[in-house]
Coordinates of C-alpha atoms in Angstrom, one line a residue:
Chain A
M1263 CA 22.1 -77.0 86.7
S1264 CA 20.4 -77.0 83.3
I1265 CA 20.6 -74.0 81.0
T1266 CA 16.9 -73.3 81.5
A1267 CA 17.3 -73.3 85.2
I1268 CA 20.2 -70.8 84.9
G1269 CA 18.0 -68.7 82.7
F1270 CA 15.3 -68.6 85.4
A1271 CA 17.9 -67.9 88.1
G1272 CA 19.3 -65.0 86.0
V1273 CA 15.8 -63.5 85.6
L1274 CA 15.1 -64.0 89.3
L1275 CA 18.4 -62.4 90.3
L1276 CA 17.6 -59.4 88.0
L1277 CA 14.2 -58.9 89.7
V1278 CA 15.7 -59.2 93.2
M1279 CA 18.4 -56.6 92.4
I1280 CA 15.8 -54.3 90.9
F1281 CA 13.6 -54.6 94.1
L1282 CA 16.7 -53.9 96.2
R1283 CA 17.2 -50.5 94.6
V1284 CA 20.1 -51.5 92.4
P1285 CA 20.0 -49.2 89.3
I1286 CA 18.3 -51.1 86.5
A1287 CA 21.3 -50.7 84.2
I1288 CA 23.7 -52.2 86.7
A1289 CA 21.2 -55.0 87.6
L1290 CA 20.8 -55.9 83.9
A1291 CA 24.6 -55.9 83.4
A1292 CA 25.5 -57.8 86.6
S1293 CA 22.8 -60.5 86.2
G1294 CA 23.5 -60.8 82.5
F1295 CA 27.2 -61.1 83.1
L1296 CA 26.9 -63.7 85.9
G1297 CA 24.3 -65.7 84.0
Y1298 CA 26.6 -65.7 80.9
A1299 CA 29.5 -66.9 83.0
A1300 CA 27.4 -69.6 84.6
I1301 CA 26.6 -71.0 81.1
D1302 CA 29.7 -70.4 79.0
G1303 CA 32.4 -69.8 81.6
W1304 CA 34.2 -66.7 83.0
T1305 CA 36.6 -66.1 80.1
P1306 CA 33.9 -65.7 77.4
A1307 CA 31.7 -63.7 79.8
L1308 CA 34.6 -61.3 80.5
K1309 CA 35.3 -60.9 76.8
M1310 CA 31.6 -60.3 76.1
G1311 CA 31.5 -57.6 78.9
G1312 CA 34.5 -55.9 77.4
L1313 CA 33.0 -55.7 73.9
V1314 CA 29.4 -54.6 74.6
P1315 CA 30.2 -50.9 75.6
Y1316 CA 32.0 -50.5 72.2
Q1317 CA 28.7 -51.6 70.6
M1318 CA 27.2 -48.4 72.1
A1319 CA 30.0 -46.3 70.5
S1320 CA 29.2 -47.7 67.0
A1321 CA 25.4 -47.6 66.9
Y1322 CA 24.2 -44.8 64.6
S1323 CA 20.6 -45.7 65.3
L1324 CA 20.9 -44.6 68.9
S1325 CA 21.6 -41.0 67.8
V1326 CA 17.9 -40.4 67.3
I1327 CA 17.4 -40.5 71.1
P1328 CA 19.4 -37.5 72.2
L1329 CA 18.2 -35.4 69.3
F1330 CA 14.5 -36.0 69.9
I1331 CA 15.1 -35.4 73.6
L1332 CA 16.8 -32.1 72.7
M1333 CA 13.8 -31.1 70.5
G1334 CA 11.5 -31.7 73.4
A1335 CA 13.6 -29.9 75.9
V1336 CA 13.8 -26.8 73.7
A1337 CA 10.0 -26.9 73.0
S1338 CA 9.4 -27.1 76.8
R1339 CA 11.8 -24.2 77.6
A1340 CA 10.5 -21.9 74.8
N1341 CA 7.0 -21.6 76.3
M1342 CA 5.3 -23.3 73.4
A1343 CA 3.0 -25.2 75.8
K1344 CA 0.9 -22.3 77.0
E1345 CA 0.2 -21.0 73.5
L1346 CA -0.7 -24.5 72.4
F1347 CA -3.2 -25.0 75.3
Q1348 CA -4.8 -21.6 74.4
A1349 CA -5.1 -22.7 70.8
C1350 CA -6.6 -26.0 71.7
N1351 CA -9.0 -24.3 74.1
A1352 CA -10.1 -22.1 71.2
V1353 CA -10.8 -25.2 69.0
F1354 CA -13.0 -26.8 71.7
S1355 CA -14.5 -23.6 73.1
G1356 CA -18.3 -23.7 73.7
I1357 CA -18.4 -27.5 74.0
R1358 CA -18.9 -29.0 77.5
G1359 CA -15.5 -30.3 78.7
A1360 CA -13.7 -27.8 76.5
L1361 CA -10.8 -27.3 78.9
A1362 CA -10.3 -31.0 79.6
N1363 CA -10.3 -31.7 75.8
A1364 CA -8.0 -28.7 75.2
S1365 CA -5.6 -30.4 77.7
I1366 CA -5.8 -33.7 75.8
G1367 CA -5.3 -32.0 72.4
A1368 CA -2.4 -29.9 73.7
C1369 CA -0.8 -33.0 75.4
T1370 CA -1.1 -35.0 72.2
L1371 CA 0.8 -32.4 70.1
F1372 CA 3.2 -31.3 72.8
G1373 CA 3.8 -34.8 73.9
A1374 CA 4.6 -35.9 70.4
I1375 CA 7.3 -33.2 70.2
C1376 CA 8.5 -33.5 73.8
G1377 CA 8.5 -37.3 73.9
S1378 CA 8.5 -37.5 77.7
S1379 CA 5.3 -38.3 79.5
I1380 CA 6.7 -36.8 82.8
A1381 CA 7.7 -33.5 81.2
T1382 CA 4.3 -33.3 79.3
A1383 CA 2.3 -34.0 82.5
A1384 CA 4.5 -31.6 84.5
T1385 CA 4.1 -28.8 81.9
F1386 CA 0.3 -29.1 81.5
S1387 CA -0.3 -29.6 85.2
R1388 CA 1.0 -26.0 85.6
V1389 CA -0.8 -24.7 82.5
A1390 CA -4.1 -26.6 82.4
I1391 CA -5.0 -27.7 85.9
P1392 CA -5.2 -24.2 87.5
E1393 CA -7.4 -23.1 84.5
M1394 CA -9.7 -26.1 84.9
R1395 CA -10.0 -25.6 88.7
R1396 CA -10.7 -21.9 88.2
H1397 CA -13.7 -22.9 86.1
G1398 CA -15.0 -25.3 88.8
Y1399 CA -13.7 -28.6 87.4
D1400 CA -13.5 -31.5 89.9
P1401 CA -9.8 -31.4 91.1
A1402 CA -9.4 -35.2 90.9
F1403 CA -10.8 -35.3 87.3
A1404 CA -8.6 -32.3 86.3
G1405 CA -5.5 -34.1 87.7
G1406 CA -6.6 -37.4 86.1
T1407 CA -7.1 -35.8 82.7
V1408 CA -3.6 -34.3 82.6
A1409 CA -1.9 -37.4 84.1
S1410 CA -3.6 -39.6 81.4
A1411 CA -3.2 -37.2 78.5
G1412 CA 0.5 -36.9 79.4
T1413 CA 0.9 -40.6 78.6
L1414 CA 0.0 -40.0 74.9
S1415 CA 3.6 -38.7 74.5
V1416 CA 5.0 -42.2 74.5
L1417 CA 2.7 -43.4 71.8
V1418 CA 2.2 -40.4 69.4
P1419 CA 5.1 -40.2 67.0
P1420 CA 8.0 -39.3 67.1
S1421 CA 8.3 -41.0 70.4
V1422 CA 11.7 -41.8 72.2
L1423 CA 10.2 -45.0 73.6
T1424 CA 9.3 -46.3 70.2
A1425 CA 12.8 -45.5 69.1
I1426 CA 14.1 -47.6 71.9
Y1427 CA 11.8 -50.5 71.0
S1428 CA 13.0 -50.3 67.4
I1429 CA 16.6 -50.7 68.6
V1430 CA 16.0 -53.7 70.9
A1431 CA 13.5 -55.4 68.5
E1432 CA 15.5 -54.5 65.3
V1433 CA 12.4 -53.2 63.6
S1434 CA 12.3 -50.2 61.2
L1435 CA 11.7 -47.0 63.1
V1436 CA 10.1 -45.4 60.1
K1437 CA 7.5 -48.3 60.0
L1438 CA 7.0 -48.0 63.8
Y1439 CA 6.4 -44.3 63.6
A1440 CA 3.9 -44.9 60.8
A1441 CA 2.2 -47.7 62.8
A1442 CA 1.9 -45.5 65.9
F1443 CA 0.2 -42.6 64.1
I1444 CA -3.4 -44.0 63.8
P1445 CA -3.5 -45.7 67.3
G1446 CA -2.0 -42.5 68.9
F1447 CA -4.7 -40.3 67.5
V1448 CA -7.4 -42.9 68.1
L1449 CA -6.4 -42.9 71.8
A1450 CA -6.5 -39.1 71.9
G1451 CA -10.0 -39.4 70.3
L1452 CA -11.1 -42.0 72.9
Y1453 CA -9.9 -39.7 75.7
V1454 CA -12.1 -36.9 74.2
L1455 CA -15.0 -39.3 74.1
T1456 CA -14.2 -40.2 77.7
V1457 CA -14.5 -36.5 78.8
W1458 CA -17.8 -36.2 77.0
T1459 CA -19.1 -39.4 78.7
V1460 CA -18.0 -38.2 82.1
A1461 CA -19.5 -34.7 81.5
W1462 CA -22.8 -36.5 80.6
L1463 CA -22.7 -38.8 83.7
K1464 CA -21.2 -36.3 86.2
P1465 CA -22.1 -32.7 84.9
K1466 CA -21.0 -31.2 88.3
W1467 CA -17.4 -32.4 87.7
I1468 CA -17.2 -30.6 84.4
P1469 CA -19.1 -27.3 84.3
R1470 CA -19.8 -25.5 81.0
V1471 CA -17.3 -22.7 80.3
P1472 CA -18.5 -19.6 78.3
S1473 CA -17.5 -19.9 74.7
M1474 CA -14.9 -17.6 73.2
A1475 CA -15.7 -15.0 70.4
W1476 CA -14.7 -16.2 66.9
S1477 CA -12.1 -13.4 66.5
E1478 CA -10.5 -14.5 69.8
R1479 CA -10.6 -18.2 68.7
L1480 CA -8.8 -17.4 65.5
R1481 CA -6.2 -15.3 67.2
A1482 CA -5.5 -18.1 69.8
S1483 CA -5.5 -20.8 67.1
I1484 CA -2.6 -19.1 65.3
G1485 CA -0.4 -19.9 68.4
M1486 CA -0.4 -23.5 67.3
W1487 CA 2.0 -22.9 64.4
K1488 CA 5.3 -23.5 66.2
L1489 CA 4.6 -27.0 67.5
G1490 CA 2.5 -27.7 64.3
L1491 CA 5.6 -27.0 62.2
L1492 CA 7.9 -29.1 64.4
F1493 CA 5.4 -31.9 64.3
F1494 CA 5.1 -31.7 60.5
I1495 CA 8.9 -31.7 60.0
A1496 CA 9.6 -34.5 62.6
V1497 CA 6.7 -36.8 61.5
F1498 CA 5.9 -36.1 57.9
G1499 CA 9.5 -35.5 57.1
I1500 CA 10.1 -39.2 57.9
Y1501 CA 6.8 -40.5 56.4
F1502 CA 7.5 -38.7 53.1
G1503 CA 11.1 -40.0 53.0
W1504 CA 12.7 -36.5 53.1
F1505 CA 14.7 -37.4 56.2
S1506 CA 15.9 -40.5 58.1
P1507 CA 14.7 -40.5 61.8
T1508 CA 18.0 -39.1 63.0
E1509 CA 18.0 -36.3 60.4
A1510 CA 14.4 -35.5 61.2
A1511 CA 15.2 -35.2 64.9
A1512 CA 18.2 -33.0 64.2
V1513 CA 16.4 -30.7 61.8
A1514 CA 13.4 -30.4 64.1
A1515 CA 15.6 -29.7 67.1
F1516 CA 17.5 -27.1 65.2
L1517 CA 14.2 -25.5 64.0
A1518 CA 12.9 -25.5 67.6
I1519 CA 16.1 -23.6 68.7
V1520 CA 15.7 -21.1 65.8
I1521 CA 12.0 -20.5 66.7
G1522 CA 13.0 -20.2 70.4
F1523 CA 15.5 -17.5 69.6
A1524 CA 13.5 -15.8 66.9
T1525 CA 10.5 -15.4 69.2
R1526 CA 12.7 -14.3 72.1
A1527 CA 11.3 -17.1 74.2
M1528 CA 14.8 -18.5 74.8
T1529 CA 18.3 -17.3 75.7
I1530 CA 21.7 -18.8 75.3
R1531 CA 21.6 -19.8 79.0
D1532 CA 18.3 -21.6 78.3
L1533 CA 19.8 -23.4 75.4
I1534 CA 22.8 -24.6 77.4
D1535 CA 20.4 -25.8 80.2
C1536 CA 18.3 -27.7 77.5
M1537 CA 21.5 -29.3 76.2
L1538 CA 22.7 -30.3 79.7
E1539 CA 19.2 -31.7 80.5
T1540 CA 19.4 -33.7 77.2
V1541 CA 22.8 -35.2 77.9
Y1542 CA 21.9 -36.2 81.5
T1543 CA 18.6 -37.8 80.4
T1544 CA 20.3 -39.5 77.4
A1545 CA 23.0 -40.9 79.6
S1546 CA 20.5 -42.4 82.1
I1547 CA 18.5 -44.0 79.3
L1548 CA 21.5 -45.3 77.2
L1549 CA 23.1 -46.7 80.4
V1550 CA 20.0 -48.9 80.7
V1551 CA 20.3 -49.8 77.0
A1552 CA 23.9 -50.8 77.6
G1553 CA 22.9 -53.0 80.5
A1554 CA 20.1 -54.5 78.4
F1555 CA 22.6 -55.4 75.6
I1556 CA 24.6 -57.5 78.1
F1557 CA 21.4 -59.1 79.5
A1558 CA 20.2 -59.8 76.0
R1559 CA 23.4 -61.8 75.2
F1560 CA 22.7 -63.9 78.3
I1561 CA 19.1 -64.4 77.3
V1562 CA 20.1 -65.6 73.8
L1563 CA 22.5 -68.1 75.3
T1564 CA 19.8 -69.5 77.6
Q1565 CA 17.5 -70.2 74.5
F1566 CA 14.8 -68.9 76.8
P1567 CA 12.7 -67.3 74.1
N1568 CA 12.9 -70.6 72.0
E1569 CA 11.9 -72.7 75.0
L1570 CA 9.0 -70.3 75.7
T1571 CA 7.8 -70.6 72.1
K1572 CA 8.1 -74.4 72.2
W1573 CA 6.1 -74.4 75.5
A1574 CA 3.4 -72.3 74.0
H1575 CA 3.1 -74.7 71.0
L1576 CA 3.0 -77.8 73.3
S1577 CA 0.5 -76.3 75.7
E1578 CA -1.9 -75.7 72.7
L1579 CA -3.0 -72.4 74.1
S1580 CA -4.8 -70.2 71.6
P1581 CA -2.9 -67.1 70.4
F1582 CA -5.5 -65.0 72.2
W1583 CA -4.7 -66.5 75.6
I1584 CA -1.0 -66.2 75.0
L1585 CA -1.5 -62.5 74.1
M1586 CA -3.6 -62.1 77.3
A1587 CA -0.7 -63.6 79.3
V1588 CA 1.7 -61.2 77.7
M1589 CA -0.7 -58.3 78.5
A1590 CA -0.9 -59.4 82.1
L1591 CA 2.9 -59.5 82.3
Y1592 CA 3.0 -55.9 81.1
I1593 CA 0.3 -54.7 83.4
V1594 CA 2.2 -56.3 86.4
L1595 CA 5.6 -54.9 85.3
G1596 CA 4.0 -51.5 84.6
T1597 CA 3.0 -51.1 88.2
F1598 CA 6.6 -50.9 89.4
L1599 CA 9.0 -50.6 86.4
D1600 CA 9.5 -47.5 84.2
E1601 CA 8.5 -47.9 80.5
V1602 CA 12.1 -47.8 79.1
S1603 CA 13.2 -50.6 81.4
T1604 CA 10.1 -52.6 80.8
I1605 CA 10.7 -52.6 77.0
L1606 CA 14.5 -53.3 77.3
I1607 CA 14.0 -56.2 79.8
T1608 CA 11.0 -57.9 78.2
V1609 CA 11.1 -57.5 74.5
P1610 CA 14.0 -59.9 73.8
I1611 CA 11.8 -62.6 75.5
T1612 CA 8.3 -61.7 74.5
L1613 CA 8.8 -60.7 70.9
P1614 CA 9.9 -64.2 69.6
L1615 CA 6.9 -65.6 71.4
V1616 CA 4.5 -63.1 69.9
N1617 CA 6.1 -63.6 66.5
A1618 CA 5.6 -67.3 66.8
I1619 CA 1.8 -66.9 67.3
G1620 CA 1.6 -64.8 64.1
Y1621 CA 1.8 -61.2 65.3
D1622 CA 4.1 -58.8 63.6
G1623 CA 7.1 -57.0 65.3
V1624 CA 5.8 -53.6 64.3
W1625 CA 2.3 -54.4 65.6
F1626 CA 3.8 -55.7 68.9
G1627 CA 5.8 -52.4 69.2
I1628 CA 2.6 -50.5 69.3
F1629 CA 0.9 -53.0 71.6
V1630 CA 3.8 -52.8 74.1
T1631 CA 3.8 -49.0 73.9
V1632 CA 0.1 -48.8 74.7
M1633 CA 0.7 -51.2 77.7
C1634 CA 3.4 -48.8 78.9
T1635 CA 0.9 -45.9 78.7
I1636 CA -1.3 -48.0 81.1
G1637 CA 1.7 -48.5 83.4
L1638 CA 2.2 -44.8 83.7
I1639 CA -1.2 -44.2 85.4
T1640 CA -1.6 -47.4 87.4
P1641 CA -0.8 -47.6 91.1
P1642 CA 1.5 -47.9 93.0
T1643 CA 4.0 -46.1 90.8
G1644 CA 2.0 -44.2 88.2
M1645 CA 4.7 -41.7 87.3
T1646 CA 2.5 -39.1 85.7
V1647 CA 0.1 -39.2 88.7
F1648 CA 3.1 -38.5 91.0
V1649 CA 4.1 -35.6 88.8
I1650 CA 0.6 -34.0 89.1
Q1651 CA 0.6 -34.7 92.9
A1652 CA 4.0 -33.1 93.3
Q1653 CA 2.8 -29.9 91.8
H1654 CA -0.7 -30.0 93.3
P1655 CA -0.2 -31.5 96.8
E1656 CA -3.7 -30.4 97.8
I1657 CA -5.1 -33.2 95.5
P1658 CA -4.6 -36.5 97.3
V1659 CA -2.8 -39.1 95.1
M1660 CA -5.6 -41.7 95.4
R1661 CA -8.1 -39.1 94.1
I1662 CA -5.9 -38.5 91.1
Y1663 CA -5.7 -42.3 90.5
G1664 CA -9.5 -42.2 90.7
G1665 CA -9.5 -39.4 88.1
T1666 CA -7.5 -41.5 85.7
L1667 CA -9.9 -44.5 85.9
P1668 CA -12.2 -43.4 83.0
F1669 CA -9.1 -42.9 80.8
L1670 CA -7.7 -46.3 81.8
A1671 CA -10.9 -47.7 80.4
A1672 CA -10.2 -45.9 77.1
D1673 CA -6.7 -47.4 77.1
F1674 CA -8.1 -50.9 77.3
V1675 CA -10.6 -50.1 74.5
L1676 CA -7.6 -49.2 72.3
V1677 CA -5.9 -52.5 73.3
A1678 CA -9.0 -54.4 72.3
L1679 CA -9.2 -52.5 69.0
L1680 CA -5.6 -53.3 68.3
I1681 CA -6.2 -57.0 68.9
L1682 CA -9.4 -57.0 66.9
F1683 CA -8.2 -54.8 64.0
P1684 CA -4.4 -55.2 63.7
A1685 CA -4.6 -53.2 60.4
M1686 CA -5.1 -50.2 62.6
A1687 CA -1.4 -50.3 63.3
L1688 CA -0.2 -52.1 60.1
W1689 CA -2.0 -50.3 57.3
L1690 CA 0.1 -47.1 57.4
P1691 CA 3.5 -48.9 57.5
S1692 CA 2.4 -50.9 54.5
I1693 CA 2.2 -47.7 52.4
V1694 CA 5.1 -45.9 54.0
G1695 CA 8.7 -46.9 53.0
G1696 CA 11.5 -47.9 55.4
Chain B
M568 CA 32.6 -32.7 98.9
K569 CA 29.3 -31.7 97.4
R570 CA 30.9 -28.7 95.7
W571 CA 33.5 -31.0 94.0
G572 CA 30.8 -33.3 92.9
N573 CA 29.0 -30.4 91.3
I574 CA 32.1 -29.1 89.6
A575 CA 32.9 -32.6 88.2
S576 CA 29.3 -33.0 87.0
T577 CA 29.4 -29.6 85.2
I578 CA 32.7 -30.3 83.5
C579 CA 31.6 -33.8 82.2
G580 CA 28.2 -32.4 81.3
G581 CA 29.8 -29.5 79.4
V582 CA 32.1 -31.8 77.3
A583 CA 29.1 -34.1 76.6
V584 CA 27.1 -31.0 75.5
A585 CA 29.9 -30.1 73.1
F586 CA 29.6 -33.5 71.5
L587 CA 25.8 -33.2 71.3
F588 CA 26.1 -29.8 69.6
G589 CA 28.6 -31.3 67.1
M590 CA 26.1 -34.1 66.3
L591 CA 23.3 -31.6 65.8
A592 CA 25.4 -29.2 63.7
L593 CA 26.9 -32.0 61.5
T594 CA 23.5 -33.6 60.8
V595 CA 21.8 -30.3 59.9
A596 CA 24.8 -29.3 57.7
D597 CA 24.6 -32.6 55.9
V598 CA 20.8 -32.3 55.3
V599 CA 21.2 -28.6 54.1
L600 CA 24.1 -29.4 51.8
R601 CA 22.4 -32.4 50.3
T602 CA 19.1 -30.6 49.8
V603 CA 20.4 -27.3 48.5
F604 CA 23.7 -28.2 46.7
S605 CA 23.1 -32.0 46.2
Y606 CA 26.4 -32.5 48.0
S607 CA 26.7 -35.1 50.7
L608 CA 29.4 -34.9 53.4
R609 CA 31.6 -38.0 53.5
G610 CA 31.7 -40.1 56.7
V611 CA 28.8 -38.4 58.5
Y612 CA 27.6 -41.6 60.0
E613 CA 31.0 -42.4 61.5
L614 CA 31.4 -38.9 62.9
I615 CA 27.9 -39.0 64.4
E616 CA 28.7 -42.4 66.0
L617 CA 31.9 -40.9 67.5
M618 CA 30.1 -37.8 68.8
L619 CA 27.2 -39.9 70.2
A620 CA 29.8 -42.0 72.1
G621 CA 31.3 -38.7 73.5
S622 CA 27.9 -37.4 74.4
F623 CA 26.9 -40.6 76.2
F624 CA 30.0 -41.9 77.8
L625 CA 31.3 -38.5 79.1
A626 CA 27.9 -37.8 80.6
L627 CA 27.9 -41.2 82.4
P628 CA 29.7 -39.8 85.6
C629 CA 26.9 -37.2 85.9
V630 CA 24.3 -40.0 86.1
F631 CA 26.0 -41.1 89.4
L632 CA 27.0 -37.6 90.7
R633 CA 23.4 -36.4 90.2
D634 CA 21.8 -39.6 91.4
D635 CA 20.0 -39.8 88.0
N636 CA 20.0 -43.6 87.7
I637 CA 16.7 -45.2 86.7
L638 CA 15.7 -47.5 89.5
V639 CA 12.7 -48.9 91.4
N640 CA 12.3 -47.3 94.8
T641 CA 9.2 -49.2 96.0
I642 CA 11.2 -50.5 99.0
D643 CA 11.5 -46.9 100.4
E644 CA 7.9 -47.0 101.5
F645 CA 8.0 -50.4 103.2
W646 CA 11.5 -50.5 104.7
P647 CA 12.9 -46.9 104.8
R648 CA 15.6 -47.7 107.3
S649 CA 17.3 -50.0 104.8
V650 CA 17.6 -47.3 102.1
P651 CA 21.1 -45.9 103.1
L652 CA 22.6 -49.4 103.2
L653 CA 20.9 -50.4 99.9
K654 CA 22.2 -47.3 98.2
R655 CA 25.7 -48.1 99.3
I656 CA 25.5 -51.7 98.1
A657 CA 24.1 -50.5 94.7
L658 CA 27.0 -48.0 94.4
A659 CA 29.6 -50.7 95.3
L660 CA 28.1 -53.0 92.7
S661 CA 28.2 -50.2 90.1
V662 CA 31.9 -49.6 90.8
A663 CA 32.6 -53.3 90.5
T664 CA 30.6 -53.5 87.2
F665 CA 32.5 -50.5 85.7
V666 CA 35.9 -51.9 86.9
V667 CA 35.2 -55.2 85.1
L668 CA 34.0 -53.4 81.9
V669 CA 37.0 -51.1 81.8
W670 CA 39.5 -53.9 82.6
Q671 CA 38.1 -56.1 79.7
G672 CA 37.5 -53.1 77.5
W673 CA 41.2 -52.1 77.8
D674 CA 42.3 -55.5 76.4
A675 CA 39.9 -55.1 73.4
A676 CA 41.0 -51.5 72.9
W677 CA 44.7 -52.5 72.9
D678 CA 44.0 -55.2 70.3
S679 CA 42.2 -52.5 68.2
Y680 CA 45.3 -50.3 68.5
E681 CA 47.8 -53.0 67.7
F682 CA 45.9 -54.2 64.6
H683 CA 45.3 -50.6 63.4
D684 CA 41.5 -51.0 63.2
I685 CA 40.0 -48.1 61.2
T686 CA 36.5 -47.1 60.2
A687 CA 35.4 -48.0 56.7
D688 CA 34.7 -44.6 55.3
L689 CA 37.0 -42.0 56.9
G690 CA 39.7 -44.4 58.0
L691 CA 39.5 -43.1 61.6
P692 CA 41.4 -45.2 64.1
K693 CA 38.8 -47.1 66.2
F694 CA 41.1 -46.5 69.1
W695 CA 39.5 -43.1 69.4
H696 CA 36.1 -44.7 70.0
W697 CA 37.7 -47.0 72.6
T698 CA 39.4 -44.0 74.3
I699 CA 36.1 -42.3 74.8
V700 CA 34.4 -45.5 76.0
L701 CA 37.2 -46.2 78.5
V702 CA 37.5 -42.7 79.8
G703 CA 33.8 -42.3 80.3
M704 CA 33.4 -45.6 82.1
S705 CA 36.5 -45.0 84.3
L706 CA 35.1 -41.6 85.3
A707 CA 31.7 -43.2 86.0
A708 CA 33.5 -45.7 88.3
L709 CA 35.2 -42.8 90.1
A710 CA 31.9 -40.9 90.4
A711 CA 30.2 -44.0 91.9
L712 CA 33.1 -44.4 94.3
F713 CA 32.9 -40.7 95.2
M714 CA 29.2 -41.0 96.0
L715 CA 29.9 -44.2 98.0
F716 CA 32.5 -42.5 100.3
R717 CA 30.8 -39.1 100.6
G718 CA 30.5 -39.7 104.3
D719 CA 26.8 -39.1 105.1
D720 CA 24.9 -41.1 107.7
K721 CA 21.8 -40.9 105.7
G722 CA 23.5 -42.4 102.7
P723 CA 24.4 -40.7 99.5
D724 CA 22.0 -38.0 98.4
P725 CA 21.8 -36.4 95.0
V726 CA 24.4 -33.6 94.3
E727 CA 21.6 -31.7 92.6
P728 CA 17.9 -32.2 92.6
R729 CA 16.7 -35.0 90.3
I730 CA 14.9 -34.1 87.0
E731 CA 11.7 -35.5 88.5
D732 CA 12.1 -33.3 91.5
R733 CA 12.7 -30.2 89.5
V734 CA 9.7 -30.5 87.2

């Protein structure tokens, strides 16, 4: 059996195990280990298996993950979401689609701090959807808005998913966070435009809501300061070079705890719950990272990425069509795989290919992250859609998918913009250090 | 059985939380000392790595006890009757994977102990890192074994609701 055939067999074994409900971490480790043994023999494979877990115990860069998760857990627990929604509502008040746009604005800022699309969608499905329905919004559109806006959390910095990409692709996290800034806010802007377009085409779905008085607006806007401060410390602290990503995560998490206690929004019991939630979530994610480290060693041994690059050169396909193929791969994977696993499994294979056709690793990180946001709202396993449906069982899941369709179009517009204007992602990293 | 699972999960989670808190406190202290007093703590990176290892590896058993593993459950819709069997196969595979990792890790850890491997900055014996890695993975293997033999016709269910179910 040739090495390439073993490579294919290893990937096939991985996919079969994933479909058969084997935890993705274990599927990655087992297929990686068996593939490695098939190429290099049992003794080297066993030695490799013994050493990889230690790699996890000596990887400082991984420490950014639990600290950002903790910051998000504390922000969620300390009721910062409701105040933020009211503040964003005050900003958009008087404009048609104000509540939907307030949801998008609030999800952008809250998602940046929280870092979890599921938690963001869950939080705002409780805060925003009842408010939208109370004012006569179409339930499917209301659900679709929050499900889509929740996905912004994986793109807008500081994102845990971007941190995971930086580890697996060995790209500077500072540059990635800088690269994600403009596309993140452009996507939020495209979502706002989507709401206005839908309001124009289907006015019955989005009734006009009476505007708030200016004094009321000002009072509500002040409620934004907590998350605004955390965002400033976590993002601009890194951009200005005050902190490393790990330090920024720790300082922002600490600040979130101080704000939580100072405003009496949190108790010691809440803090312990947040920390428990953080270690559980971190362990689930880092277990997949450990499995991916084993699988990556196997992939390196197969020379799979090199063969793929050679094939791409020989086939004389234009970079555009190769990129379209990569995009199709992520759309397919996004329908059944979660975003962390998608990145950990594919990036060791796709990044060398994309590098070979002239695209930068930082740019590709943003491209992959945007593709993951699409996967979060596409059937059959659109995770944020499921979260909305779990909390609003009266809205059928297919109708929520229908509500996300206009926003899905906005996602693809961003992908097109990224391909046409790579500087959109690469300009800021060129002026930020790291 | 379920109660014991919950107790074990709480203890492991509690120890992991202590390590997480240490990571947070140490990083913030380093930033404050550096900013206010221009004084940098020595060996912060190494201590953070050690605490991250504690926070991750000691929470590993909880992933199995709480059924928090990241997986694709598309098959549940198409072939629900197979789920209990598939769950058991996955748990058995998890036990086997951890046993291999611990077995091979032990050899590497012993080498590290015999050769007195230490960290570059603080001179900490790397055997401490290995101890955390091996204890965490051994407990994870035991947790997966516990879930495998919990004795439930419907197959192992989560000890506590999953995060997704609670949100």
